[in-house]
Amino acid sequence: MKKVLCTSLIAASFVFTASAYSAQGVYVSADFGVALANDIDVDLPYAAEDISLEFDTGWGGLGAIGYRMDNYRVEAEIGYQANDYDQAEFLGRSRSLSGDVTTTTFLANVYYDFVTSSPWTPFLTAGLGWAQVEVNDMKFPQDLRSWSEDDSVFAWQVGAGVSYAVDSNFDIELKYRFMMTDDLELADYRDRYEVDGPSSHNIYLGMRYMF
């Protein structure tokens, strides 16, 4: 009898824990982290070879409002990311480069939570939306003036992570995201350029609060 009672109490505690950390409702979230931007190639109309742009490690931030339904979450998210230029490579030579690229994203995301009997919840995510990509003050050392331009393009993301439920309303989360946009069309006072869509590997630490 004691074994049956003990087993029932343990099972009940697992059910309570799982239900406590898989509640339904509206939530808000905020994340901040590092952005590891991939190199991008620029198609020069007057040259047979593309110029490759390299970036320093940057930073990014996310803010979202969403709704959780059992194992699924859907949300609307705004994000911002900034990466300084490191150098440009052309015809086998590297040249220093100043300025930065910033990306503002507006995404609709879907998450799937693998609810467990503990406060830890692994998850997968994917999203689609729009990005405003801005080239800011791009300048080689010998240039007399800098160049700035922007473009609006389609964007998407995929990722994975894990959250820890501090209580039934508040979660701390760590997540990885691969972010990419469509190719850009930029112009200066002389030519138009086809630019590879910026992409990056981002790692975020954040929080989520459910009302």
Coordinates of C-alpha atoms in Angstrom, one line a residue:
M1 CA 0.0 0.0 0.0
K2 CA 2.8 2.4 0.9
K3 CA 4.6 1.6 -2.4
V4 CA 1.4 2.3 -4.3
L5 CA 0.9 5.6 -2.5
C6 CA 4.5 6.7 -3.0
T7 CA 4.3 5.8 -6.7
S8 CA 1.1 7.8 -7.1
L9 CA 2.5 10.8 -5.4
I10 CA 5.6 10.8 -7.6
A11 CA 3.5 10.4 -10.8
A12 CA 1.2 13.2 -9.6
S13 CA 4.2 15.5 -8.9
F14 CA 5.5 14.8 -12.5
V15 CA 2.1 15.7 -14.0
F16 CA 1.9 18.8 -11.9
T17 CA 5.4 19.9 -12.8
A18 CA 4.8 19.3 -16.6
S19 CA 1.5 21.2 -16.5
A20 CA 3.0 24.1 -14.5
Y21 CA 5.7 24.6 -17.2
S22 CA 3.4 24.2 -20.2
A23 CA 0.7 26.8 -19.4
Q24 CA -1.2 28.6 -22.1
G25 CA -1.4 32.4 -22.5
V26 CA 0.2 35.6 -23.7
Y27 CA 3.9 36.3 -23.1
V28 CA 6.6 38.8 -23.8
S29 CA 10.3 38.1 -24.3
A30 CA 13.6 40.0 -24.6
D31 CA 17.0 38.6 -25.6
F32 CA 20.5 40.0 -26.0
G33 CA 23.6 38.3 -27.5
V34 CA 26.5 38.1 -29.9
A35 CA 26.2 38.1 -33.7
L36 CA 28.8 36.2 -35.8
A37 CA 28.3 37.6 -39.3
N38 CA 29.4 35.5 -42.3
D39 CA 31.5 37.1 -45.1
I40 CA 29.5 38.6 -47.9
D41 CA 30.4 39.0 -51.6
V42 CA 29.8 42.1 -53.6
D43 CA 29.4 41.8 -57.4
L44 CA 31.4 44.6 -59.0
P45 CA 30.0 45.5 -62.5
Y46 CA 33.5 46.6 -63.7
A47 CA 35.5 43.6 -62.4
A48 CA 35.7 39.9 -63.1
E49 CA 36.0 39.0 -59.4
D50 CA 33.8 39.8 -56.5
I51 CA 35.0 41.7 -53.5
S52 CA 34.6 39.9 -50.2
L53 CA 33.7 41.8 -47.0
E54 CA 34.6 40.4 -43.6
F55 CA 33.1 41.5 -40.2
D56 CA 34.0 41.7 -36.6
T57 CA 31.8 40.0 -34.0
G58 CA 28.8 42.1 -33.4
W59 CA 25.8 42.2 -31.1
G60 CA 22.0 41.8 -31.4
G61 CA 18.8 42.2 -29.5
L62 CA 15.3 40.8 -29.8
G63 CA 11.9 41.7 -28.4
A64 CA 8.7 39.7 -29.0
I65 CA 5.1 39.3 -27.9
G66 CA 3.5 35.9 -28.4
Y67 CA 1.0 33.3 -27.4
R68 CA 1.7 29.8 -26.1
M69 CA -0.6 26.8 -26.8
D70 CA 0.5 23.6 -25.2
N71 CA 3.8 22.7 -27.0
Y72 CA 3.5 25.5 -29.6
R73 CA 4.3 29.2 -29.4
V74 CA 3.6 31.8 -32.1
E75 CA 5.0 35.3 -31.8
A76 CA 5.7 38.7 -33.5
E77 CA 9.3 39.8 -33.1
I78 CA 11.4 42.8 -33.8
G79 CA 15.2 42.4 -33.8
Y80 CA 18.3 44.6 -34.3
Q81 CA 21.9 43.5 -35.2
A82 CA 25.1 45.5 -35.8
N83 CA 28.4 44.3 -37.1
D84 CA 31.5 46.5 -37.8
Y85 CA 33.5 45.8 -40.9
D86 CA 36.9 44.1 -40.4
Q87 CA 38.4 44.1 -43.9
A88 CA 37.8 43.7 -47.6
E89 CA 39.5 41.1 -49.8
F90 CA 39.9 41.7 -53.6
L91 CA 42.3 40.1 -56.1
G92 CA 44.1 38.3 -53.3
R93 CA 44.8 41.5 -51.3
S94 CA 43.2 42.5 -48.0
R95 CA 42.4 46.1 -47.2
S96 CA 41.1 47.6 -43.9
L97 CA 37.6 48.9 -44.0
S98 CA 35.6 51.1 -41.6
G99 CA 31.8 51.4 -41.1
D100 CA 29.2 48.9 -40.2
V101 CA 26.1 47.0 -41.3
T102 CA 22.9 47.0 -39.3
T103 CA 19.9 44.8 -39.8
T104 CA 16.4 45.5 -38.3
T105 CA 14.1 42.5 -38.7
F106 CA 10.3 42.0 -38.3
L107 CA 9.5 38.3 -38.1
A108 CA 6.6 36.0 -37.4
N109 CA 8.1 33.0 -35.5
V110 CA 6.9 29.6 -34.5
Y111 CA 8.4 27.6 -31.6
Y112 CA 7.9 23.9 -30.6
D113 CA 8.6 23.2 -26.9
F114 CA 9.7 19.7 -25.8
V115 CA 7.9 19.8 -22.5
T116 CA 9.6 17.7 -19.8
S117 CA 8.8 16.7 -16.2
S118 CA 11.5 19.3 -15.1
P119 CA 11.9 23.1 -15.4
W120 CA 14.1 22.6 -18.4
T121 CA 12.4 22.8 -21.9
P122 CA 14.3 22.3 -25.1
F123 CA 12.8 24.0 -28.2
L124 CA 13.1 24.5 -31.9
T125 CA 12.1 27.6 -33.8
A126 CA 11.7 29.0 -37.4
G127 CA 10.5 32.3 -38.7
L128 CA 9.8 34.5 -41.8
G129 CA 9.5 38.2 -42.3
W130 CA 11.2 41.3 -43.5
A131 CA 14.5 43.0 -42.9
Q132 CA 15.9 46.6 -43.4
V133 CA 19.6 46.3 -44.0
E134 CA 21.7 49.4 -43.8
V135 CA 25.3 50.0 -44.9
N136 CA 26.6 52.8 -42.7
D137 CA 29.7 55.0 -43.4
M138 CA 31.6 52.3 -45.4
K139 CA 35.0 53.8 -46.2
F140 CA 38.5 52.6 -47.2
P141 CA 41.4 54.5 -45.6
Q142 CA 42.3 56.4 -48.8
D143 CA 38.7 57.4 -49.6
L144 CA 37.7 61.1 -49.2
R145 CA 34.1 60.3 -48.3
S146 CA 32.2 57.4 -46.9
W147 CA 29.2 55.5 -48.5
S148 CA 25.8 54.6 -47.0
E149 CA 22.9 52.8 -48.5
D150 CA 20.0 50.5 -47.5
D151 CA 17.6 47.9 -48.9
S152 CA 14.5 46.1 -47.7
V153 CA 14.4 42.3 -48.3
F154 CA 12.9 39.0 -47.2
A155 CA 14.4 37.4 -44.1
W156 CA 14.2 34.1 -42.3
Q157 CA 15.6 32.3 -39.3
V158 CA 15.9 28.8 -37.8
G159 CA 17.2 27.9 -34.4
A160 CA 17.1 25.9 -31.2
G161 CA 17.6 26.4 -27.5
V162 CA 16.6 25.6 -24.0
S163 CA 14.6 27.5 -21.4
Y164 CA 14.5 27.2 -17.6
A165 CA 11.3 27.9 -15.8
V166 CA 12.0 29.9 -12.7
D167 CA 8.3 29.7 -11.9
S168 CA 5.1 29.1 -13.8
N169 CA 5.3 32.6 -15.3
F170 CA 9.0 33.4 -15.7
D171 CA 11.5 31.6 -17.9
I172 CA 15.2 32.2 -18.7
E173 CA 16.3 31.1 -22.1
L174 CA 19.5 30.4 -24.1
K175 CA 19.1 30.0 -27.9
Y176 CA 21.1 29.7 -31.1
R177 CA 19.8 31.2 -34.3
F178 CA 20.9 31.2 -37.9
M179 CA 19.6 34.4 -39.6
M180 CA 19.6 35.2 -43.3
T181 CA 18.2 37.6 -45.8
D182 CA 17.7 37.8 -49.6
D183 CA 20.4 39.4 -51.7
L184 CA 20.6 43.2 -51.6
E185 CA 20.6 45.7 -54.5
L186 CA 22.7 48.7 -53.5
A187 CA 23.8 51.8 -55.5
D188 CA 26.3 54.6 -55.2
Y189 CA 26.8 57.7 -57.4
R190 CA 28.4 55.5 -60.2
D191 CA 27.0 51.9 -60.2
R192 CA 24.5 49.4 -58.8
Y193 CA 25.8 46.4 -56.9
E194 CA 24.4 42.9 -56.2
V195 CA 25.3 42.0 -52.6
D196 CA 25.0 38.6 -51.0
G197 CA 22.2 38.6 -48.4
P198 CA 23.8 39.0 -44.9
S199 CA 23.7 35.9 -42.7
S200 CA 24.9 35.2 -39.2
H201 CA 25.1 32.7 -36.4
N202 CA 23.7 34.4 -33.3
I203 CA 23.6 33.3 -29.6
Y204 CA 21.1 34.9 -27.3
L205 CA 20.5 34.9 -23.5
G206 CA 17.1 36.2 -22.5
M207 CA 13.9 36.0 -20.5
R208 CA 10.2 35.3 -21.1
Y209 CA 7.3 36.3 -19.0
M210 CA 3.8 34.8 -19.3
F211 CA 0.8 36.8 -18.1

